[in-house]
């Protein structure tokens, strides 16, 4: 079986940038993910804060990323990784479509919505978003619903409420905050499904129906520890140092999966660092083997 120098899991900005940097450094790269990049890229409405691509649509940004990778001869292997096992000198990567080997691995799998609400994925990028800070500018004089899973989200709600006319805040945690003004907090409300019709987003819950221009779901869920046994976590994220190294030698992580802020440029920047760190690790490994 071919053993790649670096396997990259994920084809969002973090994974694509990691693959490009690894390729620039003449490494053999296995890039696993989705040929269309990431839904979080391609389904975004308008992106205003990516350097060099002002006011780009998510679709155009995904195309720019993919064209860049393709132009450098990087192929995407469309497959889903089930598990990554450290075998000492290399990693065994178990996928839906087959098994692979690589000397080092970069996990760039993003934050997964573990159990999306009915209608959530269909309306992602239309009535549904995962980033209130990113989309706040689009909510001037409009209304929004926030389904929040962490007290940290209250800051995001306040930021959105500076622009929006009204924000309905539905905490899914023990709320002890003091949000007020144009933020209406409803505790103990369990969302069940989402619909988006004629510009109106509707959230059905066990306490009735909420309607607004858009719904933000600020989930913190991810289970990368299931993907890589033995991986040290930092809350819901993979614990990394400044070189994007995890506790497992030769395994690096980058992008949303390492924690907030959830931003394209941060993800891409970390992808670059992770790849350079993997290259250094491979050099050390080679020295140790000789
Ligand atoms: C609607 C929307 C609008 C946004 N707007 C902005 C904005 O304006 N500005 C901004 O900076 N940020 C914005 N964001 C945030 C931004 O999308 C994320 O920060 C960014 O996409 C994170 O990149 P990533 O590469 O870490 O992860 P992702 O983009 O989530 O990519 C993860 C990749 O990993 C793959 N993957 C996951 N699990 C596996 C597996 N087991 N095997 C193989 N592949 C796997 C996925 O298919 C995907 O390709 C927005 C997000 C959304 C949803």
CSV table of C-alpha atoms and ligand atoms in Angstrom, one decimal:
chain,number,residue,atom,x,y,z
A,1,UNK,CA,0.0,0.0,0.0
A,2,UNK,CA,1.3,3.5,-0.9
A,3,UNK,CA,2.4,5.4,2.2
A,4,UNK,CA,1.8,9.2,1.7
A,5,UNK,CA,3.9,11.7,3.5
A,6,UNK,CA,0.9,13.7,4.7
A,7,UNK,CA,-2.8,12.8,4.8
A,8,UNK,CA,-5.1,15.8,5.2
A,9,UNK,CA,-8.7,15.2,6.4
A,10,UNK,CA,-11.0,17.9,5.3
A,11,UNK,CA,-11.5,20.0,2.3
A,12,UNK,CA,-12.5,23.3,3.8
A,13,UNK,CA,-10.1,26.3,3.9
A,14,UNK,CA,-7.9,24.6,6.6
A,15,UNK,CA,-7.5,21.3,4.7
A,16,UNK,CA,-7.0,22.9,1.3
A,17,UNK,CA,-4.4,25.3,2.5
A,18,UNK,CA,-2.6,22.5,4.4
A,19,UNK,CA,-2.6,20.4,1.2
A,20,UNK,CA,-1.3,23.3,-0.9
A,21,UNK,CA,1.5,24.1,1.5
A,22,UNK,CA,2.5,20.4,1.8
A,23,UNK,CA,2.6,20.3,-2.0
A,24,UNK,CA,4.7,23.4,-2.2
A,25,UNK,CA,7.2,21.6,0.1
A,26,UNK,CA,7.3,18.6,-2.3
A,27,UNK,CA,5.4,16.2,-0.1
A,28,UNK,CA,3.1,13.5,-1.3
A,29,UNK,CA,-0.4,14.4,-0.2
A,30,UNK,CA,-3.6,12.4,0.3
A,31,UNK,CA,-6.5,14.9,0.6
A,32,UNK,CA,-9.6,13.3,1.9
A,33,UNK,CA,-13.0,15.1,2.0
A,34,UNK,CA,-15.5,16.5,-0.4
A,35,UNK,CA,-14.8,17.5,-4.1
A,36,UNK,CA,-17.0,20.5,-3.6
A,37,UNK,CA,-14.8,21.8,-0.7
A,38,UNK,CA,-17.0,22.4,2.4
A,39,UNK,CA,-20.7,23.3,2.7
A,40,UNK,CA,-19.6,26.0,5.1
A,41,UNK,CA,-17.7,27.6,2.2
A,42,UNK,CA,-19.9,26.9,-0.8
A,43,UNK,CA,-23.2,27.7,1.0
A,44,UNK,CA,-22.1,31.0,2.6
A,45,UNK,CA,-24.0,34.1,1.3
A,46,UNK,CA,-21.5,36.9,1.0
A,47,UNK,CA,-18.1,36.9,2.6
A,48,UNK,CA,-16.6,40.3,3.5
A,49,UNK,CA,-13.5,39.4,5.5
A,50,UNK,CA,-11.3,37.1,3.4
A,51,UNK,CA,-8.1,38.8,2.3
A,52,UNK,CA,-8.0,39.5,-1.4
A,53,UNK,CA,-11.6,38.3,-2.1
A,54,UNK,CA,-13.8,41.2,-1.0
A,55,UNK,CA,-17.6,40.6,-1.1
A,56,UNK,CA,-17.2,37.1,-2.6
A,57,UNK,CA,-20.0,34.6,-2.6
A,58,UNK,CA,-19.4,31.3,-0.9
A,59,UNK,CA,-19.8,29.5,-4.2
A,60,UNK,CA,-17.1,31.7,-5.9
A,61,UNK,CA,-14.8,31.4,-2.9
A,62,UNK,CA,-15.1,27.6,-3.0
A,63,UNK,CA,-14.3,27.7,-6.7
A,64,UNK,CA,-11.3,29.9,-6.1
A,65,UNK,CA,-10.0,27.5,-3.4
A,66,UNK,CA,-10.6,24.4,-5.6
A,67,UNK,CA,-9.1,25.9,-8.7
A,68,UNK,CA,-6.0,26.8,-6.7
A,69,UNK,CA,-5.6,23.2,-5.4
A,70,UNK,CA,-6.3,21.7,-8.8
A,71,UNK,CA,-3.9,24.1,-10.5
A,72,UNK,CA,-1.2,22.6,-8.3
A,73,UNK,CA,-2.1,19.1,-9.2
A,74,UNK,CA,-3.8,18.3,-5.9
A,75,UNK,CA,-6.6,15.7,-6.3
A,76,UNK,CA,-9.4,15.3,-3.7
A,77,UNK,CA,-10.2,11.8,-2.7
A,78,UNK,CA,-13.9,11.9,-1.9
A,79,UNK,CA,-14.2,9.7,1.1
A,80,UNK,CA,-15.2,9.9,4.7
A,81,UNK,CA,-12.7,9.0,7.4
A,82,UNK,CA,-14.0,6.7,10.1
A,83,UNK,CA,-10.9,6.4,12.3
A,84,UNK,CA,-7.2,7.3,12.4
A,85,UNK,CA,-4.8,5.0,14.3
A,86,UNK,CA,-1.3,5.9,15.3
A,87,UNK,CA,0.9,2.9,14.5
A,88,UNK,CA,4.1,4.5,15.8
A,89,UNK,CA,6.0,5.4,12.6
A,90,UNK,CA,2.9,5.9,10.5
A,91,UNK,CA,-0.9,6.3,10.7
A,92,UNK,CA,-3.5,3.9,9.4
A,93,UNK,CA,-6.5,5.8,8.1
A,94,UNK,CA,-9.8,3.9,7.9
A,95,UNK,CA,-12.3,5.3,5.4
A,96,UNK,CA,-15.7,4.4,4.1
A,97,UNK,CA,-14.2,3.6,0.7
A,98,UNK,CA,-10.9,1.9,1.8
A,99,UNK,CA,-7.8,2.2,4.0
A,100,UNK,CA,-4.8,4.4,3.6
A,101,UNK,CA,-1.4,5.0,5.2
A,102,UNK,CA,0.5,8.2,5.8
A,103,UNK,CA,3.6,9.2,7.8
A,104,UNK,CA,1.7,12.2,9.3
A,105,UNK,CA,-1.9,13.3,9.5
A,106,UNK,CA,-3.5,16.8,9.5
A,107,UNK,CA,-7.1,16.8,10.9
A,108,UNK,CA,-9.0,19.7,9.4
A,109,UNK,CA,-12.5,18.2,9.7
A,110,UNK,CA,-14.3,21.4,10.9
A,111,UNK,CA,-17.0,21.5,13.6
A,112,UNK,CA,-19.8,19.0,12.8
A,113,UNK,CA,-23.4,19.6,13.5
A,114,UNK,CA,-23.9,16.3,15.2
A,115,UNK,CA,-27.6,16.1,15.1
A,116,UNK,CA,-29.0,18.8,12.8
A,117,UNK,CA,-32.6,19.8,13.3
A,118,UNK,CA,-35.1,18.8,10.6
A,119,UNK,CA,-34.8,21.4,7.8
A,120,UNK,CA,-31.4,22.7,9.1
A,121,UNK,CA,-29.0,21.5,6.4
A,122,UNK,CA,-31.5,22.3,3.6
A,123,UNK,CA,-31.6,25.9,4.7
A,124,UNK,CA,-27.9,26.4,5.6
A,125,UNK,CA,-26.8,29.6,4.0
A,126,UNK,CA,-30.3,30.8,3.4
A,127,UNK,CA,-32.4,31.0,6.6
A,128,UNK,CA,-29.8,29.2,8.7
A,129,UNK,CA,-26.3,30.2,9.7
A,130,UNK,CA,-23.8,29.1,12.3
A,131,UNK,CA,-22.0,32.4,12.7
A,132,UNK,CA,-23.8,35.4,14.1
A,133,UNK,CA,-20.7,37.6,14.1
A,134,UNK,CA,-20.0,36.8,10.4
A,135,UNK,CA,-23.6,37.6,9.2
A,136,UNK,CA,-24.4,40.5,11.7
A,137,UNK,CA,-23.9,43.1,9.0
A,138,UNK,CA,-26.7,41.5,6.9
A,139,UNK,CA,-29.2,41.9,9.8
A,140,UNK,CA,-29.4,45.6,10.0
A,141,UNK,CA,-33.1,46.4,10.9
A,142,UNK,CA,-34.0,42.7,10.7
A,143,UNK,CA,-34.9,39.9,13.2
A,144,UNK,CA,-33.0,36.8,14.1
A,145,UNK,CA,-33.4,33.7,16.3
A,146,UNK,CA,-30.3,32.4,18.1
A,147,UNK,CA,-30.2,28.8,19.4
A,148,UNK,CA,-27.2,28.9,21.7
A,149,UNK,CA,-25.3,26.1,23.5
A,150,UNK,CA,-22.8,28.0,25.6
A,151,UNK,CA,-22.7,31.1,27.7
A,152,UNK,CA,-20.0,32.5,25.4
A,153,UNK,CA,-22.7,32.8,22.8
A,154,UNK,CA,-24.2,35.7,24.7
A,155,UNK,CA,-21.5,38.0,23.4
A,156,UNK,CA,-22.3,37.0,19.9
A,157,UNK,CA,-26.0,37.7,20.6
A,158,UNK,CA,-25.1,41.2,21.9
A,159,UNK,CA,-23.1,41.9,18.8
A,160,UNK,CA,-25.9,40.8,16.5
A,161,UNK,CA,-28.4,42.8,18.5
A,162,UNK,CA,-26.4,46.0,17.8
A,163,UNK,CA,-27.4,45.6,14.2
A,164,UNK,CA,-30.6,43.6,14.3
A,165,UNK,CA,-34.0,45.1,15.2
A,166,UNK,CA,-34.8,42.1,17.5
A,167,UNK,CA,-33.1,38.9,18.6
A,168,UNK,CA,-34.8,35.9,20.1
A,169,UNK,CA,-32.3,34.1,22.2
A,170,UNK,CA,-33.0,30.4,23.1
A,171,UNK,CA,-30.3,29.1,25.4
A,172,UNK,CA,-29.9,25.3,25.4
A,173,UNK,CA,-27.7,25.5,28.6
A,174,UNK,CA,-28.3,26.8,32.2
A,175,UNK,CA,-28.8,30.4,31.4
A,176,UNK,CA,-27.6,32.9,34.1
A,177,UNK,CA,-27.0,35.8,31.9
A,178,UNK,CA,-28.5,39.3,31.8
A,179,UNK,CA,-29.2,39.9,28.1
A,180,UNK,CA,-31.8,42.5,27.6
A,181,UNK,CA,-32.9,45.4,25.4
A,182,UNK,CA,-33.9,44.1,22.0
A,183,UNK,CA,-32.8,40.6,23.0
A,184,UNK,CA,-35.7,38.4,24.1
A,185,UNK,CA,-34.5,35.4,26.1
A,186,UNK,CA,-36.7,32.3,26.3
A,187,UNK,CA,-35.3,29.5,28.5
A,188,UNK,CA,-36.3,25.8,28.5
A,189,UNK,CA,-37.4,25.9,24.8
A,190,UNK,CA,-36.5,22.8,22.8
A,191,UNK,CA,-36.2,23.4,19.0
A,192,UNK,CA,-37.4,20.7,16.7
A,193,UNK,CA,-37.5,21.8,13.1
A,194,UNK,CA,-36.7,24.7,10.8
A,195,UNK,CA,-38.5,25.9,7.6
A,196,UNK,CA,-37.6,28.8,5.4
A,197,UNK,CA,-40.3,30.2,3.0
A,198,UNK,CA,-40.7,33.6,1.3
A,199,UNK,CA,-37.8,35.1,3.3
A,200,UNK,CA,-39.2,34.0,6.6
A,201,UNK,CA,-37.4,31.5,8.8
A,202,UNK,CA,-39.6,29.5,11.1
A,203,UNK,CA,-38.4,27.5,14.1
A,204,UNK,CA,-40.8,25.0,15.6
A,205,UNK,CA,-40.3,24.2,19.3
A,206,UNK,CA,-42.0,22.5,22.2
A,207,UNK,CA,-43.2,25.9,23.4
A,208,UNK,CA,-44.5,27.1,20.1
A,209,UNK,CA,-43.4,28.8,16.9
A,210,UNK,CA,-40.7,31.5,16.5
A,211,UNK,CA,-40.4,33.5,13.2
A,212,UNK,CA,-37.6,35.8,12.0
A,213,UNK,CA,-35.5,36.7,9.0
A,214,UNK,CA,-32.9,34.1,10.0
A,215,UNK,CA,-31.9,31.5,12.5
A,216,UNK,CA,-28.4,31.1,14.0
A,217,UNK,CA,-27.4,27.8,15.5
A,218,UNK,CA,-24.3,28.2,17.6
A,219,UNK,CA,-23.4,24.6,18.3
A,220,UNK,CA,-20.3,23.5,20.0
A,221,UNK,CA,-20.5,19.8,19.1
A,222,UNK,CA,-17.8,17.7,17.7
A,223,UNK,CA,-16.5,14.3,18.6
A,224,UNK,CA,-12.9,14.2,17.1
A,225,UNK,CA,-11.9,11.9,20.0
A,226,UNK,CA,-14.0,9.3,18.2
A,227,UNK,CA,-12.1,9.9,15.0
A,228,UNK,CA,-8.7,9.6,16.6
A,229,UNK,CA,-8.5,7.4,19.7
A,230,UNK,CA,-6.3,8.9,22.4
A,231,UNK,CA,-6.5,12.4,21.1
A,232,UNK,CA,-6.3,15.0,23.9
A,233,UNK,CA,-9.2,17.4,23.8
A,234,UNK,CA,-9.6,21.0,25.0
A,235,UNK,CA,-13.3,21.1,25.7
A,236,UNK,CA,-15.1,20.2,22.5
A,237,UNK,CA,-12.0,21.0,20.4
A,238,UNK,CA,-8.7,19.2,19.6
A,239,UNK,CA,-6.0,20.5,21.9
A,240,UNK,CA,-3.1,22.0,19.9
A,241,UNK,CA,0.0,24.1,20.5
A,242,UNK,CA,1.1,27.0,18.4
A,243,UNK,CA,2.6,24.6,15.8
A,244,UNK,CA,-0.8,22.9,15.5
A,245,UNK,CA,0.6,19.7,17.0
A,246,UNK,CA,-1.7,17.5,19.0
A,247,UNK,CA,-0.6,15.2,21.9
A,248,UNK,CA,-0.1,12.4,19.3
A,249,UNK,CA,3.3,12.6,17.6
A,250,UNK,CA,2.9,13.3,13.8
A,251,UNK,CA,-0.7,14.3,14.1
A,252,UNK,CA,-1.7,17.9,13.7
A,253,UNK,CA,-5.0,19.7,13.6
A,254,UNK,CA,-6.2,23.0,12.2
A,255,UNK,CA,-9.3,25.2,11.5
A,256,UNK,CA,-12.6,25.2,13.3
A,257,UNK,CA,-11.8,21.8,14.9
A,258,UNK,CA,-9.2,23.5,17.1
A,259,UNK,CA,-11.6,26.2,18.4
A,260,UNK,CA,-13.1,29.6,17.9
A,261,UNK,CA,-13.0,32.0,16.2
A,262,UNK,CA,-14.7,30.2,13.4
A,263,UNK,CA,-13.3,32.1,10.5
A,264,UNK,CA,-12.1,31.2,7.0
A,265,UNK,CA,-8.8,33.1,7.3
A,266,UNK,CA,-8.0,31.6,10.7
A,267,UNK,CA,-8.7,28.2,9.3
A,268,UNK,CA,-6.5,28.7,6.3
A,269,UNK,CA,-3.7,30.2,8.4
A,270,UNK,CA,-3.7,27.3,10.7
A,271,UNK,CA,-3.7,24.9,7.7
A,272,UNK,CA,-0.5,26.6,6.6
A,273,UNK,CA,1.1,26.2,10.0
A,274,UNK,CA,0.0,22.6,10.4
A,275,UNK,CA,1.5,21.6,7.0
A,276,UNK,CA,4.9,23.3,7.8
A,277,UNK,CA,4.9,21.6,11.2
A,278,UNK,CA,4.2,18.2,9.5
A,279,UNK,CA,7.1,18.8,7.1
A,280,UNK,CA,9.4,19.5,10.1
A,281,UNK,CA,8.2,16.3,11.7
A,282,UNK,CA,8.8,14.2,8.6
A,283,UNK,CA,12.4,15.6,8.5
A,284,UNK,CA,12.9,14.5,12.1
A,285,UNK,CA,11.4,11.1,11.4
A,286,UNK,CA,13.7,10.6,8.4
A,287,UNK,CA,16.7,11.5,10.6
A,288,UNK,CA,15.7,9.1,13.3
A,289,UNK,CA,15.2,6.3,10.8
A,290,UNK,CA,18.7,6.7,9.2
B,1,LIG,C1,-23.3,30.0,6.4
B,1,LIG,C2,-22.0,30.3,6.9
B,1,LIG,C3,-21.4,31.6,6.7
B,1,LIG,C4,-20.1,31.9,7.2
B,1,LIG,N1,-19.6,33.1,6.9
B,1,LIG,C5,-18.3,33.4,7.3
B,1,LIG,C6,-17.8,34.7,6.9
B,1,LIG,O1,-18.4,35.5,6.3
B,1,LIG,N2,-16.5,34.9,7.3
B,1,LIG,C7,-15.7,33.9,8.0
B,1,LIG,O2,-14.5,34.2,8.2
B,1,LIG,N3,-16.3,32.7,8.3
B,1,LIG,C8,-17.5,32.5,8.0
B,1,LIG,N4,-18.1,31.3,8.3
B,1,LIG,C9,-17.3,30.3,9.1
B,1,LIG,C10,-16.4,29.4,8.2
B,1,LIG,O3,-17.3,28.7,7.4
B,1,LIG,C11,-15.6,28.4,9.0
B,1,LIG,O4,-14.8,29.0,10.0
B,1,LIG,C12,-14.6,27.6,8.0
B,1,LIG,O5,-15.3,27.0,7.0
B,1,LIG,C13,-13.8,26.6,8.8
B,1,LIG,O6,-13.0,25.9,7.9
B,1,LIG,P1,-12.4,24.5,8.2
B,1,LIG,O7,-11.6,24.1,7.0
B,1,LIG,O8,-11.8,24.4,9.6
B,1,LIG,O9,-13.7,23.5,8.3
B,1,LIG,P2,-14.9,23.3,7.3
B,1,LIG,O10,-15.1,24.4,6.3
B,1,LIG,O11,-16.1,22.9,8.2
B,1,LIG,O12,-14.4,22.0,6.5
B,1,LIG,C14,-14.4,20.8,7.1
B,1,LIG,C15,-14.2,19.7,6.0
B,1,LIG,O13,-13.9,18.5,6.6
B,1,LIG,C16,-14.7,17.5,5.9
B,1,LIG,N5,-14.9,16.4,6.9
B,1,LIG,C17,-15.4,16.4,8.1
B,1,LIG,N6,-15.4,15.2,8.7
B,1,LIG,C18,-14.7,14.4,7.8
B,1,LIG,C19,-14.4,13.1,7.8
B,1,LIG,N7,-14.7,12.3,8.8
B,1,LIG,N8,-13.8,12.6,6.7
B,1,LIG,C20,-13.5,13.3,5.6
B,1,LIG,N9,-13.8,14.6,5.6
B,1,LIG,C21,-14.4,15.2,6.6
B,1,LIG,C22,-16.0,18.2,5.5
B,1,LIG,O14,-16.6,17.6,4.5
B,1,LIG,C23,-15.4,19.5,5.1
B,1,LIG,O15,-14.9,19.4,3.8
B,1,LIG,C24,-19.4,30.9,7.9
B,1,LIG,C25,-20.0,29.7,8.1
B,1,LIG,C26,-21.2,29.4,7.7
B,1,LIG,C27,-21.8,28.0,7.9
